[in-house]
PDB file of C-alpha atoms in Angstrom:
ATOM      1  CA  MET W  10      -0.047   0.003  -0.020  1.00 40.00           C
ATOM      2  CA  THR W  11       1.085   3.555  -0.602  1.00 40.00           C
ATOM      3  CA  ASP W  12       1.176   6.506   1.704  1.00 45.00           C
ATOM      4  CA  ALA W  13      -2.130   7.544   0.126  1.00 59.00           C
ATOM      5  CA  ALA W  14      -3.823   4.463   1.586  1.00 68.00           C
ATOM      6  CA  PRO W  15      -6.911   5.380   3.676  1.00 76.00           C
ATOM      7  CA  ARG W  16      -6.407   5.670   7.470  1.00 76.00           C
ATOM      8  CA  LEU W  17      -8.802   5.189  10.243  1.00 74.00           C
ATOM      9  CA  ALA W  18     -11.332   7.985  10.033  1.00 70.00           C
ATOM     10  CA  PRO W  19     -10.549  10.943  12.353  1.00 67.00           C
ATOM     11  CA  GLY W  20     -12.688  10.679  15.529  1.00 69.00           C
ATOM     12  CA  ARG W  21     -12.799   6.886  15.473  1.00 73.00           C
ATOM     13  CA  GLU W  22      -9.552   6.441  17.417  1.00 78.00           C
ATOM     14  CA  HIS W  23     -11.462   6.256  20.688  1.00 81.00           C
ATOM     15  CA  LEU W  24     -13.583   3.423  19.384  1.00 83.00           C
ATOM     16  CA  VAL W  25     -10.715   0.999  18.660  1.00 88.00           C
ATOM     17  CA  CYS W  26      -8.657  -0.773  21.399  1.00 88.00           C
ATOM     18  CA  GLY W  27      -5.134   0.421  22.164  1.00 88.00           C
ATOM     19  CA  ALA W  28      -3.686  -2.679  20.478  1.00 90.00           C
ATOM     20  CA  CYS W  29      -5.398  -2.145  17.135  1.00 92.00           C
ATOM     21  CA  PRO W  30      -3.176  -1.988  14.125  1.00 95.00           C
ATOM     22  CA  SER W  31      -5.416   0.767  12.647  1.00 92.00           C
ATOM     23  CA  LEU W  32      -3.695   3.153  15.077  1.00 91.00           C
ATOM     24  CA  ALA W  33      -0.370   2.502  13.333  1.00 92.00           C
ATOM     25  CA  LEU W  34      -1.115   1.193   9.813  1.00 93.00           C
ATOM     26  CA  PRO W  35      -3.284   2.356   6.919  1.00 91.00           C
ATOM     27  CA  LEU W  36      -6.495   0.434   6.298  1.00 90.00           C
ATOM     28  CA  GLY W  37      -5.760  -2.607   4.073  1.00 91.00           C
ATOM     29  CA  ASN W  38      -2.386  -3.168   5.682  1.00 95.00           C
ATOM     30  CA  PHE W  39      -3.912  -5.481   8.296  1.00 96.00           C
ATOM     31  CA  ASP W  40      -6.577  -8.178   8.329  1.00 97.00           C
ATOM     32  CA  VAL W  41      -9.837  -7.931  10.269  1.00 96.00           C
ATOM     33  CA  VAL W  42     -11.281 -11.029  12.016  1.00 96.00           C
ATOM     34  CA  PRO W  43     -14.662 -11.324  13.704  1.00 95.00           C
ATOM     35  CA  LYS W  44     -13.384 -11.666  17.254  1.00 93.00           C
ATOM     36  CA  PRO W  45     -10.281 -12.410  19.318  1.00 92.00           C
ATOM     37  CA  SER W  46      -9.087 -16.047  19.033  1.00 93.00           C
ATOM     38  CA  LYS W  47      -6.102 -18.337  19.595  1.00 93.00           C
ATOM     39  CA  GLU W  48      -5.075 -17.597  15.941  1.00 94.00           C
ATOM     40  CA  SER W  49      -3.914 -14.066  16.921  1.00 92.00           C
ATOM     41  CA  ALA W  50      -1.618 -12.879  19.657  1.00 91.00           C
ATOM     42  CA  TYR W  51      -0.403  -9.504  20.911  1.00 93.00           C
ATOM     43  CA  GLU W  52       3.059  -8.742  19.524  1.00 93.00           C
ATOM     44  CA  ARG W  53       4.743  -6.441  22.038  1.00 93.00           C
ATOM     45  CA  ALA W  54       7.381  -5.335  19.483  1.00 92.00           C
ATOM     46  CA  HIS W  55       4.673  -3.942  17.182  1.00 92.00           C
ATOM     47  CA  GLY W  56       2.073  -2.900  19.753  1.00 93.00           C
ATOM     48  CA  TYR W  57      -0.822  -4.791  18.049  1.00 95.00           C
ATOM     49  CA  ARG W  58      -2.102  -8.307  17.421  1.00 94.00           C
ATOM     50  CA  VAL W  59      -0.759 -10.430  14.601  1.00 96.00           C
ATOM     51  CA  LEU W  60      -1.862 -13.709  13.151  1.00 95.00           C
ATOM     52  CA  ARG W  61       0.271 -16.526  14.556  1.00 93.00           C
ATOM     53  CA  ASP W  62       0.405 -18.086  11.113  1.00 91.00           C
ATOM     54  CA  GLY W  63       2.420 -15.550   9.018  1.00 91.00           C
ATOM     55  CA  GLY W  64       2.602 -12.605  11.348  1.00 94.00           C
ATOM     56  CA  THR W  65      -0.022 -10.431   9.483  1.00 97.00           C
ATOM     57  CA  PRO W  66      -1.243  -7.568  11.642  1.00 97.00           C
ATOM     58  CA  VAL W  67      -4.845  -8.176  12.651  1.00 97.00           C
ATOM     59  CA  CYS W  68      -7.746  -6.254  14.152  1.00 95.00           C
ATOM     60  CA  VAL W  69     -10.194  -8.343  16.192  1.00 94.00           C
ATOM     61  CA  HIS W  70     -12.982  -5.802  16.471  1.00 92.00           C
ATOM     62  CA  PRO W  71     -14.585  -5.164  12.993  1.00 90.00           C
ATOM     63  CA  ASP W  72     -17.379  -3.015  14.461  1.00 86.00           C
ATOM     64  CA  ARG W  73     -14.929  -0.678  16.126  1.00 87.00           C
ATOM     65  CA  VAL W  74     -12.559  -0.220  13.154  1.00 87.00           C
ATOM     66  CA  GLY W  75     -15.536   0.174  10.755  1.00 83.00           C
ATOM     67  CA  LEU W  76     -14.568  -2.582   8.412  1.00 87.00           C
ATOM     68  CA  PRO W  77     -16.182  -6.028   7.857  1.00 90.00           C
ATOM     69  CA  ALA W  78     -13.988  -9.093   8.566  1.00 94.00           C
ATOM     70  CA  GLY W  79     -11.614  -9.712   5.656  1.00 95.00           C
ATOM     71  CA  ALA W  80      -8.105 -10.797   4.640  1.00 96.00           C
ATOM     72  CA  TYR W  81      -7.197  -7.330   3.439  1.00 95.00           C
ATOM     73  CA  ALA W  82      -3.351  -7.680   3.952  1.00 96.00           C
ATOM     74  CA  SER W  83      -2.789 -11.419   3.743  1.00 96.00           C
ATOM     75  CA  ALA W  84      -4.986 -12.111   0.703  1.00 95.00           C
ATOM     76  CA  GLY W  85      -5.357  -8.700  -0.917  1.00 93.00           C
ATOM     77  CA  VAL W  86      -9.159  -8.456  -0.383  1.00 93.00           C
ATOM     78  CA  PRO W  87     -10.126  -5.004  -1.581  1.00 90.00           C
ATOM     79  CA  LEU W  88     -11.436  -2.552   1.077  1.00 88.00           C
ATOM     80  CA  PRO W  89     -15.119  -1.928   0.945  1.00 84.00           C
ATOM     81  CA  GLY W  90     -15.818   1.422  -0.861  1.00 74.00           C
ATOM     82  CA  ALA W  91     -12.270   1.463  -2.280  1.00 72.00           C
ATOM     83  CA  GLY W  92     -13.599   3.149  -5.404  1.00 75.00           C
ATOM     84  CA  GLY W  93     -14.998   5.970  -3.403  1.00 81.00           C
ATOM     85  CA  PRO W  94     -18.587   6.777  -2.464  1.00 85.00           C
ATOM     86  CA  ALA W  95     -21.453   6.260  -4.920  1.00 87.00           C
ATOM     87  CA  ASP W  96     -23.098   9.348  -6.493  1.00 90.00           C
ATOM     88  CA  PRO W  97     -25.812  10.872  -4.341  1.00 94.00           C
ATOM     89  CA  PRO W  98     -29.418  10.410  -5.346  1.00 95.00           C
ATOM     90  CA  PRO W  99     -31.227  13.228  -7.136  1.00 96.00           C
ATOM     91  CA  LEU W 100     -31.720  16.318  -4.962  1.00 97.00           C
ATOM     92  CA  PRO W 101     -35.095  17.096  -3.468  1.00 97.00           C
ATOM     93  CA  GLU W 102     -37.061  19.947  -4.981  1.00 96.00           C
ATOM     94  CA  ALA W 103     -37.308  21.915  -1.743  1.00 96.00           C
ATOM     95  CA  ALA W 104     -34.887  22.480   1.135  1.00 96.00           C
ATOM     96  CA  ASP W 105     -37.266  20.825   3.597  1.00 96.00           C
ATOM     97  CA  GLY W 106     -36.339  17.491   1.912  1.00 96.00           C
ATOM     98  CA  LEU W 107     -32.629  17.906   2.506  1.00 97.00           C
ATOM     99  CA  ASP W 108     -32.647  15.972   5.851  1.00 96.00           C
ATOM    100  CA  GLN W 109     -34.187  12.848   4.295  1.00 96.00           C
ATOM    101  CA  TRP W 110     -31.947  13.171   1.250  1.00 97.00           C
ATOM    102  CA  LEU W 111     -28.869  13.324   3.460  1.00 96.00           C
ATOM    103  CA  LEU W 112     -29.997  10.429   5.626  1.00 94.00           C
ATOM    104  CA  THR W 113     -30.738   8.289   2.632  1.00 94.00           C
ATOM    105  CA  TYR W 114     -27.343   9.000   1.014  1.00 93.00           C
ATOM    106  CA  LEU W 115     -25.066   9.084   4.021  1.00 92.00           C
ATOM    107  CA  GLY W 116     -26.843   6.289   5.802  1.00 88.00           C
ATOM    108  CA  GLY W 117     -25.772   3.751   3.059  1.00 82.00           C
ATOM    109  CA  VAL W 118     -22.170   4.864   2.836  1.00 83.00           C
ATOM    110  CA  GLU W 119     -19.250   2.625   3.931  1.00 78.00           C
ATOM    111  CA  THR W 120     -17.403   4.057   6.949  1.00 76.00           C
ATOM    112  CA  ILE W 121     -14.145   4.067   4.984  1.00 78.00           C
ATOM    113  CA  VAL W 122     -15.580   6.664   2.464  1.00 82.00           C
ATOM    114  CA  PHE W 123     -17.833   8.597   4.792  1.00 84.00           C
ATOM    115  CA  GLU W 124     -15.805  11.803   4.732  1.00 84.00           C
ATOM    116  CA  ALA W 125     -15.659  11.788   0.932  1.00 86.00           C
ATOM    117  CA  ALA W 126     -19.409  11.157   0.753  1.00 90.00           C
ATOM    118  CA  LEU W 127     -20.064  13.970   3.219  1.00 93.00           C
ATOM    119  CA  GLN W 128     -17.998  16.341   1.081  1.00 93.00           C
ATOM    120  CA  ARG W 129     -19.827  15.198  -2.043  1.00 94.00           C
ATOM    121  CA  ALA W 130     -23.228  15.670  -0.390  1.00 96.00           C
ATOM    122  CA  HIS W 131     -22.353  19.143   0.624  1.00 96.00           C
ATOM    123  CA  GLU W 132     -21.074  20.164  -2.773  1.00 96.00           C
ATOM    124  CA  THR W 133     -24.087  18.563  -4.549  1.00 97.00           C
ATOM    125  CA  ALA W 134     -26.661  20.138  -2.233  1.00 97.00           C
ATOM    126  CA  ALA W 135     -24.978  23.569  -2.620  1.00 97.00           C
ATOM    127  CA  THR W 136     -25.727  23.423  -6.357  1.00 97.00           C
ATOM    128  CA  ARG W 137     -29.381  23.961  -5.633  1.00 97.00           C
ATOM    129  CA  PHE W 138     -29.819  25.287  -2.164  1.00 97.00           C
ATOM    130  CA  ALA W 139     -28.409  28.294  -0.272  1.00 97.00           C
ATOM    131  CA  PRO W 140     -25.273  27.583   1.882  1.00 96.00           C
ATOM    132  CA  ASP W 141     -27.128  28.327   5.148  1.00 96.00           C
ATOM    133  CA  GLU W 142     -29.820  25.807   4.297  1.00 97.00           C
ATOM    134  CA  VAL W 143     -27.290  23.148   3.475  1.00 97.00           C
ATOM    135  CA  LEU W 144     -25.235  23.718   6.611  1.00 96.00           C
ATOM    136  CA  THR W 145     -28.308  23.655   8.791  1.00 96.00           C
ATOM    137  CA  ALA W 146     -29.518  20.428   7.289  1.00 96.00           C
ATOM    138  CA  LEU W 147     -26.105  18.802   7.693  1.00 95.00           C
ATOM    139  CA  ARG W 148     -25.872  19.899  11.352  1.00 94.00           C
ATOM    140  CA  ARG W 149     -29.389  18.440  12.027  1.00 95.00           C
ATOM    141  CA  VAL W 150     -28.574  15.197  10.410  1.00 93.00           C
ATOM    142  CA  LEU W 151     -25.069  14.684  11.727  1.00 91.00           C
ATOM    143  CA  GLY W 152     -26.233  15.709  15.187  1.00 90.00           C
ATOM    144  CA  SER W 153     -29.282  13.458  15.208  1.00 90.00           C
ATOM    145  CA  GLY W 154     -27.459  10.199  15.879  1.00 84.00           C
ATOM    146  CA  ARG W 155     -29.500   8.617  13.038  1.00 87.00           C
ATOM    147  CA  LEU W 156     -26.325   7.813  10.981  1.00 81.00           C
ATOM    148  CA  SER W 157     -24.695   5.539  13.543  1.00 64.00           C
TER     149      SER W 157
END
C-alpha cells in the first residue's frame, strides 16, 4: 500500500482498542477478524495483534474499526468502498427535503468513504440550495445520531 492508503477516520480512534493496528497502519495493511481467538496474539514489538500463522497484523473488532472481517493484507481483499462513495441520489425539489436526502445518501455509505461522501453531499446540495440551508440540514442530520 502507498502513503495515500486510507487511514482510520478521524474521530474513530477512541472506538478501537489500544492494541489495534489501525492506530499505526493504513487500512488494508492488516486483516480484520470477527473476534479475538487463539489464531492471533499480541506482539509487544509492534504494539498490536498479529496472526500466529504468517505474522499479518490483525484487528479483532470489526465493528470498532468500521470494516467487515476480511483478509485485506494477507490475501489482498479490496477494502469496501475502495472506489469512493457512490453518487448521491437526485436532490429534493425543496430544502425541507434535505434532511431525508442526506439520511438516505449518507446512511448507506461505507465508513471508509464517509468523509468523501459527506463532502460530495455538501457540494451537490450547494448546487441547488443556499449555503445556510445546506449547513443547517447537515448539522441536524449529523447531530441526530441517526447515521450511527
